XYZ file of C-alpha atoms in Angstrom:
635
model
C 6.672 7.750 10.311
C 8.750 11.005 10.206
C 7.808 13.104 7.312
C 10.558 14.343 5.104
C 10.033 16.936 1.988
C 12.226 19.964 0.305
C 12.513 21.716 -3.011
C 15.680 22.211 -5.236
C 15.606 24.949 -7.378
C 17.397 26.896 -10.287
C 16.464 29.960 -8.555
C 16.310 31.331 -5.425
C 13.830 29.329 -2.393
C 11.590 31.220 -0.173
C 10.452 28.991 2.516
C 8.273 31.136 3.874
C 6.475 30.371 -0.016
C 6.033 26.434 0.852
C 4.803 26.482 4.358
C 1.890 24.439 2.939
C 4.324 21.491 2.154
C 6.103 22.329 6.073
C 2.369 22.208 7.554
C 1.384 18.964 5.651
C 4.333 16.792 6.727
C 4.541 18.053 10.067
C 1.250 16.422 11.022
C 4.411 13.828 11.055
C 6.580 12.560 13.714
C 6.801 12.554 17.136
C 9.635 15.496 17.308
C 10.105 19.111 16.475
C 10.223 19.944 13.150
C 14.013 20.291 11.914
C 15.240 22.142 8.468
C 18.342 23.944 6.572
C 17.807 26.692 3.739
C 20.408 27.683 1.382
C 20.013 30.095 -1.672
C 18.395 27.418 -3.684
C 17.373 24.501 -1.482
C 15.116 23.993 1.320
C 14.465 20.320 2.681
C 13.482 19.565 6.419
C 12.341 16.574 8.731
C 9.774 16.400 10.990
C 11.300 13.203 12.930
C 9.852 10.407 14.515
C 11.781 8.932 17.331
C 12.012 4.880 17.520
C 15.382 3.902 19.161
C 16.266 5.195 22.826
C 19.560 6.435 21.324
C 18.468 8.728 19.006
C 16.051 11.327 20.936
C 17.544 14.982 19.391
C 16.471 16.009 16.215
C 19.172 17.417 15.014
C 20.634 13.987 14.527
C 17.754 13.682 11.997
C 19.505 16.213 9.473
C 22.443 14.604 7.903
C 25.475 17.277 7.288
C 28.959 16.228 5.400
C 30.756 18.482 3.784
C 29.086 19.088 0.719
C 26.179 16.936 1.466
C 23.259 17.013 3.317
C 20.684 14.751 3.794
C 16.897 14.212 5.054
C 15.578 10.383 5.389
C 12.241 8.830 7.010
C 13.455 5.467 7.918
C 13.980 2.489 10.232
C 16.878 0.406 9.920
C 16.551 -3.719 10.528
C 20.214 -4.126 9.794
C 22.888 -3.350 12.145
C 23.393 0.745 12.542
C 27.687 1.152 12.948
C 28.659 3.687 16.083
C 25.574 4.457 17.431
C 24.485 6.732 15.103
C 20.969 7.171 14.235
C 19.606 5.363 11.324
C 19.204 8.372 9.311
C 22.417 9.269 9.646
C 24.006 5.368 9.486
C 22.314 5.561 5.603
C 23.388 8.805 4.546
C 26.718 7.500 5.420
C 26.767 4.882 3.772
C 25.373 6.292 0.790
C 28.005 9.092 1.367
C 30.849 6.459 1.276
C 29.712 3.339 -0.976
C 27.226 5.270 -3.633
C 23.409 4.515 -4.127
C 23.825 0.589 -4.852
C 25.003 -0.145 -1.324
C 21.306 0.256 -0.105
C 20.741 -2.939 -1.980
C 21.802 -4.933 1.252
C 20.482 -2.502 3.870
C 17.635 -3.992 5.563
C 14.926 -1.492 6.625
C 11.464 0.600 5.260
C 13.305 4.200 4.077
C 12.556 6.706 1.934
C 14.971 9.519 1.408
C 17.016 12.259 -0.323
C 20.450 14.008 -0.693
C 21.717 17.059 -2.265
C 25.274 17.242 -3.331
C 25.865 20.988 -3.504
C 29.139 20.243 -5.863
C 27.463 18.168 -7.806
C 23.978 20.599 -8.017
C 22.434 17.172 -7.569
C 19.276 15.880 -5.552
C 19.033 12.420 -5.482
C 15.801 10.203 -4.255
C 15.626 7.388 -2.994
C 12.982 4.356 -1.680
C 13.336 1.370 0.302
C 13.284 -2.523 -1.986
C 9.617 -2.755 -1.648
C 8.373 0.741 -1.678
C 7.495 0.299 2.428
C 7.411 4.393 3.261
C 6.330 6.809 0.353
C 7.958 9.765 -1.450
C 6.782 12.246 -3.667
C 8.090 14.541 -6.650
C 7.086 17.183 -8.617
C 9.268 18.454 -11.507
C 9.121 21.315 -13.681
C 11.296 23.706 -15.281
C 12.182 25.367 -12.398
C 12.582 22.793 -9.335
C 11.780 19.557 -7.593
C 9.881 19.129 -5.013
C 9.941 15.679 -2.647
C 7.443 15.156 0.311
C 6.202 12.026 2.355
C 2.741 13.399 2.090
C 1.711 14.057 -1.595
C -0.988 16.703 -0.184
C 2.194 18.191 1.026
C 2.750 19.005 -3.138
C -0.837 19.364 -4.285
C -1.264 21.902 -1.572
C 1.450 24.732 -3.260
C -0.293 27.117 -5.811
C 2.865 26.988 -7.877
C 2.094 23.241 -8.654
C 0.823 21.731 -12.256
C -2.066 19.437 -10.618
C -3.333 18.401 -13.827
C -5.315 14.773 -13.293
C -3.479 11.673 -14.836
C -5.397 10.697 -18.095
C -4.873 7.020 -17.542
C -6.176 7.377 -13.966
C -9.395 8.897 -15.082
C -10.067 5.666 -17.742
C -9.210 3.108 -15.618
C -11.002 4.349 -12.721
C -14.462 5.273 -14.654
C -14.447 1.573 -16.161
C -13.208 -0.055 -12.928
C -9.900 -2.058 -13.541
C -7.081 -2.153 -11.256
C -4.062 -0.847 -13.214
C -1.009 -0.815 -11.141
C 2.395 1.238 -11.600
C 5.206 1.678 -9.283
C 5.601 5.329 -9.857
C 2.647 6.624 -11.229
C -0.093 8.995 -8.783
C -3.436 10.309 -9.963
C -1.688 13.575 -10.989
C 0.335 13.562 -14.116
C 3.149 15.546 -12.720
C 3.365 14.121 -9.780
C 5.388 10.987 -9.091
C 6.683 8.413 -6.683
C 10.347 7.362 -6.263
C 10.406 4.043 -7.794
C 10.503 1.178 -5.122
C 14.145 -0.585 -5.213
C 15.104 2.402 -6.919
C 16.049 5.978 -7.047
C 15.967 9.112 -9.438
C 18.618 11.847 -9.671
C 18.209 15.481 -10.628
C 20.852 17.159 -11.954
C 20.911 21.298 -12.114
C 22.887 22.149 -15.437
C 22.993 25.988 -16.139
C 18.962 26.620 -16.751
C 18.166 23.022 -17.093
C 17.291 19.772 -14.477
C 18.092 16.777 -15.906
C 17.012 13.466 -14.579
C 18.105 9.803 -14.310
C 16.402 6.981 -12.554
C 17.681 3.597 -11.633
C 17.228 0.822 -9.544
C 19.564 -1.110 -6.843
C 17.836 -3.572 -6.220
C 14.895 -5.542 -9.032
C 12.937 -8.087 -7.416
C 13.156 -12.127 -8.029
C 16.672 -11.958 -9.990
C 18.028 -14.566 -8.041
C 17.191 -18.301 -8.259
C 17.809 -20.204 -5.294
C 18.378 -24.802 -5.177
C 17.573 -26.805 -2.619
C 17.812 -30.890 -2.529
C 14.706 -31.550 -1.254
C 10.865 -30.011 -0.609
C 12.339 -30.042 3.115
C 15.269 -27.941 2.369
C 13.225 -25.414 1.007
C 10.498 -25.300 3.842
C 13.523 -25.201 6.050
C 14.929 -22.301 4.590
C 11.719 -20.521 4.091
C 11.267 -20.737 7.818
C 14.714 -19.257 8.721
C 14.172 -16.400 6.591
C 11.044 -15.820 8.155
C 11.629 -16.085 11.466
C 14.443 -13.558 11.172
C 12.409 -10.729 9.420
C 9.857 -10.882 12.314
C 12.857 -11.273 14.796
C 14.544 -7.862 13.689
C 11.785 -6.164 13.554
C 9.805 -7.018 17.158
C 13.428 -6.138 18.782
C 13.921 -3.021 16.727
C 12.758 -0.593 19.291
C 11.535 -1.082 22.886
C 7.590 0.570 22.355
C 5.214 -1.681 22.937
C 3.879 -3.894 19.456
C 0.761 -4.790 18.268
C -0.370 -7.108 15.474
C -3.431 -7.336 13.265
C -4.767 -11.188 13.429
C -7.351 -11.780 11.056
C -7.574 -15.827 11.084
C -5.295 -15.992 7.668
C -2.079 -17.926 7.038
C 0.056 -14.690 6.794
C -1.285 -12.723 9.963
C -1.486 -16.131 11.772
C 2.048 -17.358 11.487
C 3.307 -13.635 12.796
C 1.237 -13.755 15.573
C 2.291 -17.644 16.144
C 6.003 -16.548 15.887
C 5.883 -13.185 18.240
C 4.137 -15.508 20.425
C 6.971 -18.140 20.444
C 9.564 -15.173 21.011
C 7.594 -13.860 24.078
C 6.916 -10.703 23.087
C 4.414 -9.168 24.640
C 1.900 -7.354 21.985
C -1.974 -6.547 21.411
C -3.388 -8.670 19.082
C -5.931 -7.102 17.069
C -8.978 -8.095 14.542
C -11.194 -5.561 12.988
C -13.832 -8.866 13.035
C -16.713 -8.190 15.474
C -16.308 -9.719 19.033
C -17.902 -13.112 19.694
C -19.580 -11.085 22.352
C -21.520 -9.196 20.542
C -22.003 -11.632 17.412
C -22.145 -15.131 17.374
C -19.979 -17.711 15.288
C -20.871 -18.140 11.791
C -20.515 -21.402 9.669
C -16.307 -20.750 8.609
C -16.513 -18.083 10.783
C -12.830 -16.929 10.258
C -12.970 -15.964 14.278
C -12.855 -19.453 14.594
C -9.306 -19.805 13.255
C -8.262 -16.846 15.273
C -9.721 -18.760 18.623
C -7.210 -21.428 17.545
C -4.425 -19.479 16.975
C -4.959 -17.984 20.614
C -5.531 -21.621 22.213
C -2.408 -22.788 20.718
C -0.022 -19.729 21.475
C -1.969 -18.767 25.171
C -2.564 -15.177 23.534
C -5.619 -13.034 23.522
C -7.102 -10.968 20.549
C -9.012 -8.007 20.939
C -11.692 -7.251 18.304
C -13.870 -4.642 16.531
C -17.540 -3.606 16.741
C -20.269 -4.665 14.153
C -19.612 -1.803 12.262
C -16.670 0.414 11.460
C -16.618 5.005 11.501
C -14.428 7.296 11.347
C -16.187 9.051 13.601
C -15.132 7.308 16.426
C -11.956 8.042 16.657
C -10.499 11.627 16.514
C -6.297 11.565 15.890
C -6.647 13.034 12.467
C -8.390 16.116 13.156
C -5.567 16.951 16.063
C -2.927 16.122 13.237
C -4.075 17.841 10.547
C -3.320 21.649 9.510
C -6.784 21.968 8.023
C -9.050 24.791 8.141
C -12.480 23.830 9.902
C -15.293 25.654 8.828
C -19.143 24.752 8.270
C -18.807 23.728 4.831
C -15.986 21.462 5.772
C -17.894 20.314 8.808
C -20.552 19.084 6.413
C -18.549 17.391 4.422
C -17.949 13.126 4.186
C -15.004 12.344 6.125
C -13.019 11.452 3.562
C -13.425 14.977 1.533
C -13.358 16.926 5.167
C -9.698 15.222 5.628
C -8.501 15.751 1.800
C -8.231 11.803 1.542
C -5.656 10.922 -1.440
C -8.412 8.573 -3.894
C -6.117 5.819 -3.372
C -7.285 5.752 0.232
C -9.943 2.363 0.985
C -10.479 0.155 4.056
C -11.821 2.304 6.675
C -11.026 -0.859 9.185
C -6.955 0.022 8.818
C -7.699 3.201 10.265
C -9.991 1.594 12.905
C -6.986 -1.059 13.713
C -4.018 1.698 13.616
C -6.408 4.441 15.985
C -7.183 1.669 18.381
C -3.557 0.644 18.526
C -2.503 3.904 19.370
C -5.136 4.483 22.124
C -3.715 1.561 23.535
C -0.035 3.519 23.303
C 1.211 1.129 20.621
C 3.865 2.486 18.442
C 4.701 -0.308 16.205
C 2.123 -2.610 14.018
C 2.888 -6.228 12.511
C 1.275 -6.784 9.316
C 0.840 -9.783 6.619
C 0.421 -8.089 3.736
C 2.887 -9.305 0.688
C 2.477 -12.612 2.084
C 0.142 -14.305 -0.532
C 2.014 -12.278 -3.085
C 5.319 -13.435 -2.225
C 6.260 -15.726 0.526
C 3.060 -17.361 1.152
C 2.252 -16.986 -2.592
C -1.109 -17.712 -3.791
C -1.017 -20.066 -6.709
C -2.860 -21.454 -9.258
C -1.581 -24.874 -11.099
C -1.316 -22.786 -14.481
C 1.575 -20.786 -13.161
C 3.872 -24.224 -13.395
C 3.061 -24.022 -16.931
C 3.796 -20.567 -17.149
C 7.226 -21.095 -16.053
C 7.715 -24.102 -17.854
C 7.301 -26.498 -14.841
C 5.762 -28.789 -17.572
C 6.563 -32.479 -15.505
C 5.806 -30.834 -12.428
C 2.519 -29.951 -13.442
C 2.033 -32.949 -14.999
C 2.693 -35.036 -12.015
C 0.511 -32.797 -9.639
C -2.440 -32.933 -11.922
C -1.791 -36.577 -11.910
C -1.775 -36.858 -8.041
C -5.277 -34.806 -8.175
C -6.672 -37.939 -9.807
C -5.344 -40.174 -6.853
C -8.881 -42.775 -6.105
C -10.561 -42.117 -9.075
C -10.961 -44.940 -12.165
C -9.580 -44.220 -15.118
C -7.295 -41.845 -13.792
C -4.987 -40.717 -16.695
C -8.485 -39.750 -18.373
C -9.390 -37.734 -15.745
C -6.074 -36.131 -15.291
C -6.474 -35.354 -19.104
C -9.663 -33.481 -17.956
C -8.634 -32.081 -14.966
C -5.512 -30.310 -17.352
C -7.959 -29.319 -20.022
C -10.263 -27.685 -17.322
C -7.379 -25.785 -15.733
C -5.784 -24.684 -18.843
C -9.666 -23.555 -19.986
C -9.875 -21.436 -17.024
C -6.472 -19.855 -17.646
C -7.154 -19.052 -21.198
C -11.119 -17.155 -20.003
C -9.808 -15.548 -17.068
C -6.164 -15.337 -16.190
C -4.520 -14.651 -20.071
C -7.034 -12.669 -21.212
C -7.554 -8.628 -20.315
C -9.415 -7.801 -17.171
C -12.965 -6.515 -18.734
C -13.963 -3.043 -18.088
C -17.137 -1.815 -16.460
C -18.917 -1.199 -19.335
C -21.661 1.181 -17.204
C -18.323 3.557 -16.782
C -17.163 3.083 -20.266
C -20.339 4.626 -21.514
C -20.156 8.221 -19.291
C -16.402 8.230 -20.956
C -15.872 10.802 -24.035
C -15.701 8.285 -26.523
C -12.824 11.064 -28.194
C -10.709 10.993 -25.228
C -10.539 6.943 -25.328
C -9.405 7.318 -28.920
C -7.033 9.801 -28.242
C -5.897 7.838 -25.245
C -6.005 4.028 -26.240
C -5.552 2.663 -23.272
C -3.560 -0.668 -22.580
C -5.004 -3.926 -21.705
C -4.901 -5.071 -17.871
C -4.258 -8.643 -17.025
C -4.338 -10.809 -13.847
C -0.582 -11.370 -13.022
C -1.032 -12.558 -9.009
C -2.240 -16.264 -9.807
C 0.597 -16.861 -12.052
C 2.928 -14.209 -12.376
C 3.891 -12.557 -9.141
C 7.255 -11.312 -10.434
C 5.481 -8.797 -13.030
C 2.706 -8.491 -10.342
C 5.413 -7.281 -7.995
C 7.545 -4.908 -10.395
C 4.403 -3.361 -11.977
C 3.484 -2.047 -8.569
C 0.949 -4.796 -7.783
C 0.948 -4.322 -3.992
C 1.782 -1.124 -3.504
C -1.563 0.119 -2.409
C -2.006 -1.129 0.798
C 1.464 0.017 1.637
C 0.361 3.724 0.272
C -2.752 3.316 2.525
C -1.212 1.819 5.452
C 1.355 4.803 5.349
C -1.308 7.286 5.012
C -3.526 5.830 7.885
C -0.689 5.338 10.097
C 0.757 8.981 9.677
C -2.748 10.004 10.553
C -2.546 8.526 14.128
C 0.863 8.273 14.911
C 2.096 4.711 14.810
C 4.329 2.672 12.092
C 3.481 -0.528 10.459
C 5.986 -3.158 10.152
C 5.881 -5.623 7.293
C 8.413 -8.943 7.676
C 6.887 -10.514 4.037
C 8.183 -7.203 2.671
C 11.572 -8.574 3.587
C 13.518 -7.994 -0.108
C 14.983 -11.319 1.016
C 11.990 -13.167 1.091
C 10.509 -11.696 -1.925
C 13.932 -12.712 -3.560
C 13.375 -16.146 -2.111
C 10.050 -16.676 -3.117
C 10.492 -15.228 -6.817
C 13.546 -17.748 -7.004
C 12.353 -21.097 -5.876
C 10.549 -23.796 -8.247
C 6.483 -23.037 -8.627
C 5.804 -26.522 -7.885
C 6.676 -26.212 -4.701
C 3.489 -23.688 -3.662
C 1.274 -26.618 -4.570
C 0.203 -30.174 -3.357
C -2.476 -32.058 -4.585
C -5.564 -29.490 -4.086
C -3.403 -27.239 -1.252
C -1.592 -24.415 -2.381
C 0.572 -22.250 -0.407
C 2.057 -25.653 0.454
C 5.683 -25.246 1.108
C 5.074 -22.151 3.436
C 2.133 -23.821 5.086
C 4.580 -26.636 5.939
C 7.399 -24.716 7.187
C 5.492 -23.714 10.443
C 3.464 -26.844 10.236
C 4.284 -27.681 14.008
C 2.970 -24.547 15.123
C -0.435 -23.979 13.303
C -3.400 -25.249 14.617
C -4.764 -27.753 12.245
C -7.953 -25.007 11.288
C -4.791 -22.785 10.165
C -2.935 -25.592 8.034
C -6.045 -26.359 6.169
C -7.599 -23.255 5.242
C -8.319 -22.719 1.605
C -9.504 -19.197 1.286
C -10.238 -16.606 4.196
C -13.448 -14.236 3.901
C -14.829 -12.607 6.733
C -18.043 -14.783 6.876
C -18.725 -13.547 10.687
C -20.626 -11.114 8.935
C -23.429 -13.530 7.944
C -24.664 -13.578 11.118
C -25.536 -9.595 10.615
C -29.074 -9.450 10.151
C -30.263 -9.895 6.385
C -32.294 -7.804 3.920
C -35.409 -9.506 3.392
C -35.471 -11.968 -0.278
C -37.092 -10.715 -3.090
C -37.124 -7.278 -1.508
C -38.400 -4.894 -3.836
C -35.765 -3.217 -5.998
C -35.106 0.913 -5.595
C -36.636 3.047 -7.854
C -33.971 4.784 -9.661
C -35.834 7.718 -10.623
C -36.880 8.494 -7.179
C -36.207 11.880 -6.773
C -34.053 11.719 -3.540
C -31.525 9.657 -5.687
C -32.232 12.006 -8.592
C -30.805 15.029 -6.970
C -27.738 12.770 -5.132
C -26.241 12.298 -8.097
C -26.793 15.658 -9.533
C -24.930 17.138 -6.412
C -21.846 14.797 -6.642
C -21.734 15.143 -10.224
C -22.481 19.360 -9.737
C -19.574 19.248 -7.540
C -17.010 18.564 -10.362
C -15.893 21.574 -12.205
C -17.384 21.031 -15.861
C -15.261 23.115 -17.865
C -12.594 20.610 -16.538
C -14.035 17.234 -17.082
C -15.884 17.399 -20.079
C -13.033 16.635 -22.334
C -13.094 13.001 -20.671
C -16.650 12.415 -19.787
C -19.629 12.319 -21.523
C -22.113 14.879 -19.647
C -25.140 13.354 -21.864
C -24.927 9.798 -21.126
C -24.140 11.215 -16.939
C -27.681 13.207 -17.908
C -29.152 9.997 -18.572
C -27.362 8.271 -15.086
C -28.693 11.146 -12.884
C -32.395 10.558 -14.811
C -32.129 6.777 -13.112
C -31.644 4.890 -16.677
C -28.904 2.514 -14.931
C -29.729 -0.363 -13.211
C -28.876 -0.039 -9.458
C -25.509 -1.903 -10.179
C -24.469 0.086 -12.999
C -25.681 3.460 -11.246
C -23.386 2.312 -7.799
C -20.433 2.051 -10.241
C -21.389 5.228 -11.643
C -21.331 7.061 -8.729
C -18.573 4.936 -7.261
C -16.251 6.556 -10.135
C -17.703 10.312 -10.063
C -17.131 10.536 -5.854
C -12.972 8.980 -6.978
C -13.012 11.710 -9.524
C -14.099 14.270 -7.037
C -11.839 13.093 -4.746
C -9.150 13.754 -6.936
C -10.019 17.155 -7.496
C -10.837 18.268 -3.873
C -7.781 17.074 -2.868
C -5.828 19.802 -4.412
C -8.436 22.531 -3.002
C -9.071 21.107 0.288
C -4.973 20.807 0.466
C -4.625 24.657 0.211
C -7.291 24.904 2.746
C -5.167 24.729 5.477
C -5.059 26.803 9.346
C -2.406 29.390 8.899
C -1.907 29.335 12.759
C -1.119 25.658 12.892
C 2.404 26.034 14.311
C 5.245 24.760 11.819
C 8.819 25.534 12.352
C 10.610 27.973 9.607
């Protein structure tokens, strides 16, 4: 992904002043670096190169009278008169205003300043694909693609996010679209864009959208109609992206419905492309009872591909891109470091195997990455029966309930039961609030929760994928997927991210996700001929070649909490955090009484699961600033 950032100012910009933010997002892109300055704006591009026609980068800088624009993006639609992409949307922008975005099909993130105007204006792809930035104060706005390219300027309020530090201590997912752990510190909004306006001695701001997911409804005769369409929609947002570029592709294949049927599809195009599961070889491990390497042995047999897999166990260590990229300062006490705070890791950052998959890709010179996720969230959507009710699909769930009960006597009794038991499990678990960890609710300043009061969390993705979606629901693997990606120089691709089949499946009845006991049932139908039947049928995926791992022994003795080697762990991760900070939100008593080993080991792994996020948080900002002042970055 290129990496795009710049600051707009009131007064006067020194460049020279944010070579931190240059140095960060130049670990970017596959071209030099690329930038204008005028009294008070700087913004620059470090480009990354995708199409054969587009190999200078000054075509990366978009100039028009006035205007001039910086964008990281790759365009599915068609690009008019062979310009490059980021100048085909800066055009059109230019010409049509903001809105006309709405029905361009690509993963962008970008921004414009109007010099007449004194405006900047931001902007993000439907889906929130490829990240952006901002910082606001009194003074200026800064944008970047990497938000260590922000925390890393002294000039910058990096005060923590106080609902980041709750719902992180007591463990519940709570999702936004704009919101970062750093209260200042913001993301464009996906589908949407914000404006900054500098008045006299003020900025003013205005966000918007152009595009708000599952506002259109879409009617077909038939459950055939539908599948039909679901197919063509598909088959065209994996077509437009696998013949975007010429690099070689590469696809992750885990033995799931979403990965499957993009591997099954590329395969039916003839494209060539590694195949790629971060599941351990059959080589080296043997099958497992539902072993989901199984599924992927099928999907191979039936599309005469091969998939290349993992080891037993998954390191950073083994692969070295990021240390090359980054403009980091390496000294003994960073050598000594965990990877993740060596590297100044954003606490958002999980799933070490992503970085495994997107390395080996690129050692194996692929540019460009298929993956499934917003599948089960959209197209492929996970569903439970209650979400028919939800929407007031009340004879639709009726009759599916009803064909549930299909052989068994007395069968509009037990379809009264089999309602009552789903409806039970949607009042205990889906309706009500996600329960906090009460383990990290206790080492919380019980005056900073009052002053706080913190909003209930529910679980939307069952039944509710449209609020799921808007709140910001699956934005993280797309922030870590972005991140990892940057890292080692390749670009994922996403084809459920497709705004027009997340419009599609937001639109179309509920019922149609569900027959009998199989759910996902009008997309597993659409590419019913080409599944193998393992594919078709399968329920729920977990990596279960793992069982085969060798197993603790049962009834092995439980760790003694007070030992003193655990003792002083926590003490140094806790030790780390700067006290005079973090006492106004955590309670450095009841943490006394979790370094003394008066948790169990569950509640102490929580714990210290929480206190290593919170650190992460903070070491980001002064690992950030750490960086090589002869790492070369263009001025």
């Amino acid at each position: 992904m290129s990496g795009i950032y710049g600051i707009a100012s009131l007064n006067k910009v020194e460049p020279s002043c944010y070579s931190n933010l240059i140095k960060w997002n130049d670990s970017y892109g596959n071209l030099p670096s690329v930038s204008h300055t005028g009294n008070t704006l700087f913004m620059g591009i470090k480009p990354e190169s995708f199409k054969n026609s587009v190999s200078n980068s000054e075509a990366y800088i978009s100039k028009s009278d006035k205007q001039i624009g910086v964008a990281d993006c790759l365009i599915y639609s068609a690009v008019k008169e062979n310009l490059s992409d980021e100048q085909f949307l800066f055009n059109e922008i230019k010409t049509n205003g903001i809105d006309i975005i709405a029905d361009i099909n690509g993963d962008f993130a970008g921004a414009i300043w109007n010099e007449s105007e004194r405006e900047l204006l931001l902007f993000r792809d439907h889906l929130g694909v490829r990240p952006l930035y901002y910082y606001k104060d009194d003074n200026k706005v800064i944008f970047s693609s990497d938000i260590r390219g922000i925390t890393s300027l002294a000039d910058v309020d990096t005060s923590i996010d106080e609902n980041w530090i709750y719902y992180n201590t007591v463990n519940i997912f709570r999702p936004s679209p704009t919101d970062t752990e750093y209260k200042l510190i913001k993301c464009v909004p996906p589908g949407g864009y914000i404006s900054f306006s500098f008045v006299g001695e003020h900025i003013n701001s205005l966000t918007g959208h152009y595009w708000i997911p599952g506002c259109k409804k879409y009617k077909f005769k038939n459950r055939k109609a539908y599948s039909k369409e679901l197919r063509k929609l598909v088959e065209d947002a994996v077509k437009i992206r696998a013949t975007v570029s010429a690099f070689p592709i590469g696809a992750e294949l885990s033995g799931g419905l979403d990965s499957g049927v993009i591997a099954l599809l590329l395969a039916n195009m003839k494209k060539d492309c590694f195949y790629y599961s971060w599941s351990p070889s059959p080589d080296i491990l043997d099958y497992a009872e539902g072993d989901e390497r199984l599924i992927i042995k099928d999907i191979c047999d039936k599309a005469n591909i091969k998939c290349n897999y993992g080891g037993l166990s998954v390191s950073f260590l083994d692969h070295n891109q990021i240390k090359e990229r980054y403009p980091l300062i390496y000294d003994q006490e960073a050598d000594n470091m965990a990877f993740p705070y060596k590297y100044a890791f954003p606490s958002f950052v999980n799933t070490t195997e992503i970085y495994e998959t997107a390395a080996t890709m690129q050692e194996h010179n692929i540019r460009l990455v298929f993956c499934g996720h917003s599948g089960d969230e959209g197209i492929s959507h996970r569903s439970n029966p209650f979400e028919l009710v939800y929407n007031h699909e009340f004879y639709r769930y009726l009759r599916l309930m009803f064909s549930r009960s299909h052989g068994k006597k007395h069968r509009f009794i037990n379809t009264l039961n089999l309602i009552k038991q789903n409806l039970a499990i949607a009042h205990s678990s889906l309706l009500k609030p996600i329960p906090r960890n009460e383990a990290g609710y206790s080492i919380l300043n019980k005056d900073f929760i009052k002053q706080l009061n913190p909003k209930e969390q529910h679980f939307l993705f069952a039944y509710d994928p449209k609020t799921y979606i808007r709140s910001g629901g699956i934005r993280n693997r797309f922030d870590v997927v972005s991140f990892y990606s940057a890292a080692v120089g390749i670009r994922y691709l996403f084809p459920f991210a497709d705004y027009r089949l997340i419009d599609f499946a937001l639109g179309i009845p509920r019922y149609l996700y569900h027959s009998r006991y199989l759910n996902r049932f009008v997309f597993r139908e659409a590419f019913k001929d080409l599944m193998p039947k393992s594919l078709y049928n399968l329920r729920e995926k977990e990596n279960t070649s793992y069982r085969n791992l060798p197993q603790e022994a049962i009834g092995e003795k439980k760790p003694d909490m007070t030992d003193e080697r655990f003792v002083n762990a926590r003490r140094e991760i806790l030790n780390h955090l700067n006290k005079s900070y973090w006492e106004r939100f955590l309670d450095y008593s009841a943490l006394e009484s979790w370094i003394l080993g008066k948790y169990s080991p569950q509640d102490d792994e929580s714990i210290m699961r929480a206190i290593s996020k919170c650190f992460q948080v903070e070491n980001v900002v002064k690992r950030s600033r750490e960086v090589n002042t002869a790492f070369p970055t263009q001025l």
